[in-house]
XYZ file of N, CA and C in Angstrom:
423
model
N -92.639 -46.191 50.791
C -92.529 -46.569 49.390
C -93.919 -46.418 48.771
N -94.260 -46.251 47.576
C -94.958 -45.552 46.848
C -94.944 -46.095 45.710
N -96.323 -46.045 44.795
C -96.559 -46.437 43.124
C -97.225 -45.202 42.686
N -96.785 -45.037 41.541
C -97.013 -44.128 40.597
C -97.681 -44.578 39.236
N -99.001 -44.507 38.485
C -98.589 -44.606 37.461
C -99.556 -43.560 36.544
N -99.177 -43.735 35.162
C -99.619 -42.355 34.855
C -99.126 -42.089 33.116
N -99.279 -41.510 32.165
C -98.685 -40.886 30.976
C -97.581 -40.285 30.765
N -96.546 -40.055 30.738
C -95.303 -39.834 30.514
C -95.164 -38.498 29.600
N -94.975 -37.263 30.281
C -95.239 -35.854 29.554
C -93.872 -35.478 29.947
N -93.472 -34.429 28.895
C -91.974 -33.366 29.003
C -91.121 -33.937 29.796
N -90.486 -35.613 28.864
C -89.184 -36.041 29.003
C -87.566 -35.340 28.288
N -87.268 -35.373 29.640
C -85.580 -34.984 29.242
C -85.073 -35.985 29.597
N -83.503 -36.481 28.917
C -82.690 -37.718 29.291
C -81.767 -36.943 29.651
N -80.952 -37.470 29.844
C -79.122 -37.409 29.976
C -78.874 -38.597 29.696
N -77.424 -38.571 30.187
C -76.347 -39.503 30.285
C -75.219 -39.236 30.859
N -74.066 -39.862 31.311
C -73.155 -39.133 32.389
C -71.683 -40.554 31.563
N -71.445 -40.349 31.165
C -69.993 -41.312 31.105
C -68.744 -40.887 31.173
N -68.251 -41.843 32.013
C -66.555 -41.571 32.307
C -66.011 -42.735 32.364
N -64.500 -42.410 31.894
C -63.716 -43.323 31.712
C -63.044 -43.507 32.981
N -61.813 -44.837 33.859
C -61.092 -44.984 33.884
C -60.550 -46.155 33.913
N -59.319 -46.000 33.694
C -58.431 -46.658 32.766
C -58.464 -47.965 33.679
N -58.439 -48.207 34.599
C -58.675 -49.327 36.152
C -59.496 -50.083 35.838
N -60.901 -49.454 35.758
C -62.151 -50.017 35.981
C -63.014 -49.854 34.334
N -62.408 -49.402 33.599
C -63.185 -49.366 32.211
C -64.440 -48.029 32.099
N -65.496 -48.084 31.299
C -65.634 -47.151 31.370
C -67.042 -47.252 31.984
N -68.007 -46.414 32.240
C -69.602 -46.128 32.783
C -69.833 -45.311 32.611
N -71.813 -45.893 32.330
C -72.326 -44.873 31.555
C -73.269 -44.691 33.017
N -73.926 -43.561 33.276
C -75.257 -43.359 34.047
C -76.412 -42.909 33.214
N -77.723 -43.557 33.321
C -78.987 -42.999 31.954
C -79.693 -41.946 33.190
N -79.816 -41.353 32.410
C -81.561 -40.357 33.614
C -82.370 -39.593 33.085
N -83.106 -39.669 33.466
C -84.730 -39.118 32.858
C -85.474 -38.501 34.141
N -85.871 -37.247 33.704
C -86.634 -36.625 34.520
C -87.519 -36.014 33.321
N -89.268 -36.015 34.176
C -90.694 -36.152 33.388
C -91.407 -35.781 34.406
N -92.848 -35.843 33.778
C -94.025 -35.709 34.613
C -94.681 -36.705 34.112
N -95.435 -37.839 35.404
C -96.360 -38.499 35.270
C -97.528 -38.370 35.655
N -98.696 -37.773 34.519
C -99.522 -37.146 35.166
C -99.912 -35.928 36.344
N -98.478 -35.165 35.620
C -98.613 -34.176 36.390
C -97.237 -34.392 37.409
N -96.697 -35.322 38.301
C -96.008 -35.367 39.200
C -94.621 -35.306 38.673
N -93.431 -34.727 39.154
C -92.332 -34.750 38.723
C -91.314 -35.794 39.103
N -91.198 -36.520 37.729
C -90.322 -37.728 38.702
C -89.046 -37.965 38.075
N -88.175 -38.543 38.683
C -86.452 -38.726 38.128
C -86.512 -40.091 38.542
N -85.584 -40.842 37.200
C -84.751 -41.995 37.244
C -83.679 -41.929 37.087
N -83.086 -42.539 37.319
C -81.278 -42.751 37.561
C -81.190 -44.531 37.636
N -80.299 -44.494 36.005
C -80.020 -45.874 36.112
C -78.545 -46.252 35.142
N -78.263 -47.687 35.445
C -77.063 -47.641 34.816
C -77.444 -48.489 33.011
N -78.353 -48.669 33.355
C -79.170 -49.570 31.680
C -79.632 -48.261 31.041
N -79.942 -48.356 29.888
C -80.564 -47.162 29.040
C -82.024 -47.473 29.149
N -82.960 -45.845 29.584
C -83.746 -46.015 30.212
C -85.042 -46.131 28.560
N -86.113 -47.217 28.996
C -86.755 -47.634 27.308
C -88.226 -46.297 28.081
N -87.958 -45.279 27.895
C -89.403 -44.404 27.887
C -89.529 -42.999 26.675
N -90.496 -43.130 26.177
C -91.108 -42.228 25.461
C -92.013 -41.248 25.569
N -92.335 -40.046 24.941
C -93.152 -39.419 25.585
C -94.800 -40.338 25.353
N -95.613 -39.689 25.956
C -96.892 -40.164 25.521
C -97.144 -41.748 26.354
N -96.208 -42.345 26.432
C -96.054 -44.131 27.206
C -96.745 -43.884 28.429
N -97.455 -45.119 28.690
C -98.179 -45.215 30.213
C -96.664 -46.525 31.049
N -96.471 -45.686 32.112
C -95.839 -45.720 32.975
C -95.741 -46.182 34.704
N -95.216 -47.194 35.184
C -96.036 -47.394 36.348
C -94.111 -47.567 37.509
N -94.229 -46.373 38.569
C -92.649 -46.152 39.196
C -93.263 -46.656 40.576
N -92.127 -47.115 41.005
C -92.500 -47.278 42.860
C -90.665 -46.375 42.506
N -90.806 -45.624 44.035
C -89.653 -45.277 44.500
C -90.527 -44.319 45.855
N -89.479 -43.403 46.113
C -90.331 -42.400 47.430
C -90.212 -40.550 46.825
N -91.078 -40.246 47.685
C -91.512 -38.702 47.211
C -91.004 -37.823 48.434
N -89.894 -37.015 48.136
C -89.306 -35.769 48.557
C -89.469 -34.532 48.000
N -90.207 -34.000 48.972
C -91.087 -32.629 48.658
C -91.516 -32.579 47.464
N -91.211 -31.862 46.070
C -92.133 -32.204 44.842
C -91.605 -32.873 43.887
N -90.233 -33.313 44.322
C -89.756 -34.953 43.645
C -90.305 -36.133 44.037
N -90.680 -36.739 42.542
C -90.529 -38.582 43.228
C -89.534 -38.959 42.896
N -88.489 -39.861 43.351
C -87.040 -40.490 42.707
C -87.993 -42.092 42.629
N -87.696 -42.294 41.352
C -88.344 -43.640 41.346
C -87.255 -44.761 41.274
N -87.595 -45.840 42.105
C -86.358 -46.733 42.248
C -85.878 -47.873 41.093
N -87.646 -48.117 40.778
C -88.086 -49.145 40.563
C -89.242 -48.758 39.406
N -88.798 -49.121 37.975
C -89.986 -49.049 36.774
C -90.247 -49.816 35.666
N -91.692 -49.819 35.176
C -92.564 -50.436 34.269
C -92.878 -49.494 33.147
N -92.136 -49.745 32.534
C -93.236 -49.212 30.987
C -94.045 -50.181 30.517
N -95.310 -49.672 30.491
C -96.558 -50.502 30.546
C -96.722 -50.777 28.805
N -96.775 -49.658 28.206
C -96.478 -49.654 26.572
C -95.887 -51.060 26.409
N -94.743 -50.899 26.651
C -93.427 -51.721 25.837
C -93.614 -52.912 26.866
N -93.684 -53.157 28.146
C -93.418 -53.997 28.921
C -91.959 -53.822 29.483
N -90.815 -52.541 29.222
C -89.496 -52.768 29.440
C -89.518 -52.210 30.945
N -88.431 -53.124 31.803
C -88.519 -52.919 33.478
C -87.225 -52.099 33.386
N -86.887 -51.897 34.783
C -85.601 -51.499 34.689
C -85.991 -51.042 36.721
N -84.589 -50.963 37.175
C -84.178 -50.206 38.010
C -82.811 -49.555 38.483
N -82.747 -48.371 39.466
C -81.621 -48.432 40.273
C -80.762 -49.484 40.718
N -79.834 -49.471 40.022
C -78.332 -50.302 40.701
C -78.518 -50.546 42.313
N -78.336 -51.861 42.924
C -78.667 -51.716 43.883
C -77.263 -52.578 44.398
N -76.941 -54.264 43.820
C -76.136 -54.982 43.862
C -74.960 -54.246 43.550
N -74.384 -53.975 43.151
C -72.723 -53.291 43.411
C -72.941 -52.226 44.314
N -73.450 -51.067 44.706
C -73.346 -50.552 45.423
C -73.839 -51.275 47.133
N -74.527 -52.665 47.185
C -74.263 -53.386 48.463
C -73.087 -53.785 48.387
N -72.350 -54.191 47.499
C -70.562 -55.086 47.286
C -69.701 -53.919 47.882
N -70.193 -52.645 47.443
C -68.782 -51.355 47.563
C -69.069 -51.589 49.068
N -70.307 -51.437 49.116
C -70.767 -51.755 50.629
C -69.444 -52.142 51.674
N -70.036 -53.072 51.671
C -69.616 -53.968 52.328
C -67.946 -53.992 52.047
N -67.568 -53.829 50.972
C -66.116 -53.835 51.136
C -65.587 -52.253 51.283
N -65.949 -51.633 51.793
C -65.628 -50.291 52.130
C -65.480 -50.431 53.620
N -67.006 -50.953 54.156
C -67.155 -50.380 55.916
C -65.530 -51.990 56.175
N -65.708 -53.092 55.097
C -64.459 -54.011 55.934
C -63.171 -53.590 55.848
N -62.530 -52.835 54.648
C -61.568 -52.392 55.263
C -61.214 -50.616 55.263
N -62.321 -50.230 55.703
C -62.299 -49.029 56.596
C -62.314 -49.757 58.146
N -63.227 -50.707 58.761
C -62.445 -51.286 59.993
C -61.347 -52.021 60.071
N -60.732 -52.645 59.201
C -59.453 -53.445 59.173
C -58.852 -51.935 59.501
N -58.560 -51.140 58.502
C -57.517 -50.057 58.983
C -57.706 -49.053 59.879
N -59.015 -49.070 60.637
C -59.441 -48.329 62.146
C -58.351 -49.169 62.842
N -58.493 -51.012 62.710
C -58.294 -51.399 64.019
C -56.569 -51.592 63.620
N -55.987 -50.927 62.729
C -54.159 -51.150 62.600
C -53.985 -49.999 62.680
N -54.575 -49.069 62.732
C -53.821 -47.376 63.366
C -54.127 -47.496 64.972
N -55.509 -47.939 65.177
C -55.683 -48.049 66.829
C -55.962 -46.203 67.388
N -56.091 -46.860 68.128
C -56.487 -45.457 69.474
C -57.881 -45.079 68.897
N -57.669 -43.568 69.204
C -59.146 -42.986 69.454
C -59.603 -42.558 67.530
N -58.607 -42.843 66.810
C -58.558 -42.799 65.631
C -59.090 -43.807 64.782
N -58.919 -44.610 65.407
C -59.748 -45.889 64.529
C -61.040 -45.807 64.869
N -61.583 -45.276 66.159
C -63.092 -45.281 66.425
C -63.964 -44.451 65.840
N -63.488 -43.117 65.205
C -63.840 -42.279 64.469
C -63.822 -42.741 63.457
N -62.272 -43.359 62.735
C -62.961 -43.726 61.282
C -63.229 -44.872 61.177
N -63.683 -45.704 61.797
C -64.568 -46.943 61.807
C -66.266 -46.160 62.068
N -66.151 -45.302 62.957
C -67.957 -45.451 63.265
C -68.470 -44.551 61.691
N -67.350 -43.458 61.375
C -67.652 -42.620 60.239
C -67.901 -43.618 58.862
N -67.177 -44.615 58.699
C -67.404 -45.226 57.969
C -68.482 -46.583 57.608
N -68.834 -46.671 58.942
C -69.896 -47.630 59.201
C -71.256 -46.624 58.969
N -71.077 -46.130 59.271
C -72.244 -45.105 59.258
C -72.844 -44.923 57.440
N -71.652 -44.450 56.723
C -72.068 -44.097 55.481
C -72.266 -45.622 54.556
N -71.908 -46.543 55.291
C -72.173 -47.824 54.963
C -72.925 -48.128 54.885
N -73.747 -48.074 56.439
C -75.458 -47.919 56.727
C -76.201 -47.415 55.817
N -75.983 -46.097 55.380
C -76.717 -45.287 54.581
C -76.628 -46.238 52.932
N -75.768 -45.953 52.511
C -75.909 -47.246 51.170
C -76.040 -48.452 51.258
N -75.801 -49.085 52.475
C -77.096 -50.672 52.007
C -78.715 -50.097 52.101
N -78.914 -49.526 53.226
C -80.235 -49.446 52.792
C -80.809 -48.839 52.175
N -80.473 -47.700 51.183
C -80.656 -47.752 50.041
C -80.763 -48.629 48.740
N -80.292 -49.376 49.231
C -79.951 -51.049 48.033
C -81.060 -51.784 49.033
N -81.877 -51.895 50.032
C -82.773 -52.030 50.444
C -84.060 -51.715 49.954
N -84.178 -50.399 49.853
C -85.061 -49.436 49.537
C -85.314 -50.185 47.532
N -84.453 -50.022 47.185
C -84.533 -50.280 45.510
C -84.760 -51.885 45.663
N -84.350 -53.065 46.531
C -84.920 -54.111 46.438
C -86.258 -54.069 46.840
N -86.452 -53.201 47.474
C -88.479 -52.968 48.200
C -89.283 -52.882 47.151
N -88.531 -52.175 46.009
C -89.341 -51.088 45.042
C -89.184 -52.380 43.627
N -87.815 -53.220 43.915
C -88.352 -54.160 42.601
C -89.968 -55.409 42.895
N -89.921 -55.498 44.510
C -90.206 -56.319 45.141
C -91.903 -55.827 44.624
N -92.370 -54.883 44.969
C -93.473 -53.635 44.864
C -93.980 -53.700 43.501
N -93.049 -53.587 42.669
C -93.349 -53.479 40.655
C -93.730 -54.716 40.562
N -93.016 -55.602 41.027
C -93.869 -56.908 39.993
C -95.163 -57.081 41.250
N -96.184 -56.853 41.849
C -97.110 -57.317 42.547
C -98.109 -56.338 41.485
């Protein structure tokens, strides 16, 4: 894990929203920039408060000449923000429980596959919701 901070040059946003009718609707915000030169992306579900020209301060980690930042400060404004971390531990956790509830009611060599397959990608998204609690943990020090 890693801090960044720096001037905020050649911002692009998006946005990503979809409806369904179940669950209502969601938006995703993202911004990809250079801070001082480095190329960095956010991905969040709040609308992200950055401008060009703003001094900027990201913890997240650096993959090859991306930083994905988890965790950010706009120093300007004072506005925080991060990666969603809490619902994607909830899907968590209620995914790998009943992906093993229904490993262990089909049984045999079938449930061990999709129990370990599913524990596995379980693994991978809590600690990611790890990683983004490191990085809120990191911003405020």
């Amino acid at each position: 894990m890693e801090k960044l901070r720096g001037t905020v040059t050649e911002l692009r946003r998006g946005k990503t929203v979809s409806h369904n009718p179940k669950t209502g609707t969601s938006v995703v915000h993202a911004a990809v920039f250079r801070l001082d030169g480095q190329l960095v992306k956010i991905v969040s579900s709040a609308p992200l408060v950055i401008a060009e020209g703003q001094e900027l301060l990201v913890v997240g980690r650096r993959r090859a000449k991306l930083f994905t930042a988890y965790a950010h400060r706009n120093l300007t404004t004072g506005a925080e923000g991060h990666e969603s971390w809490a619902t994607r531990l909830l899907v968590t956790i209620l995914v790998v429980a009943a992906a093993l509830w229904l490993g262990g009611w089909m049984g045999g060599a079938y449930a061990v596959v999709f129990g370990a397959t599913f524990v596995a990608l379980g693994a991978a998204m809590a600690w990611r919701s790890l990683e983004v609690m490191q990085a809120i943990v990191m911003l405020k020090r």
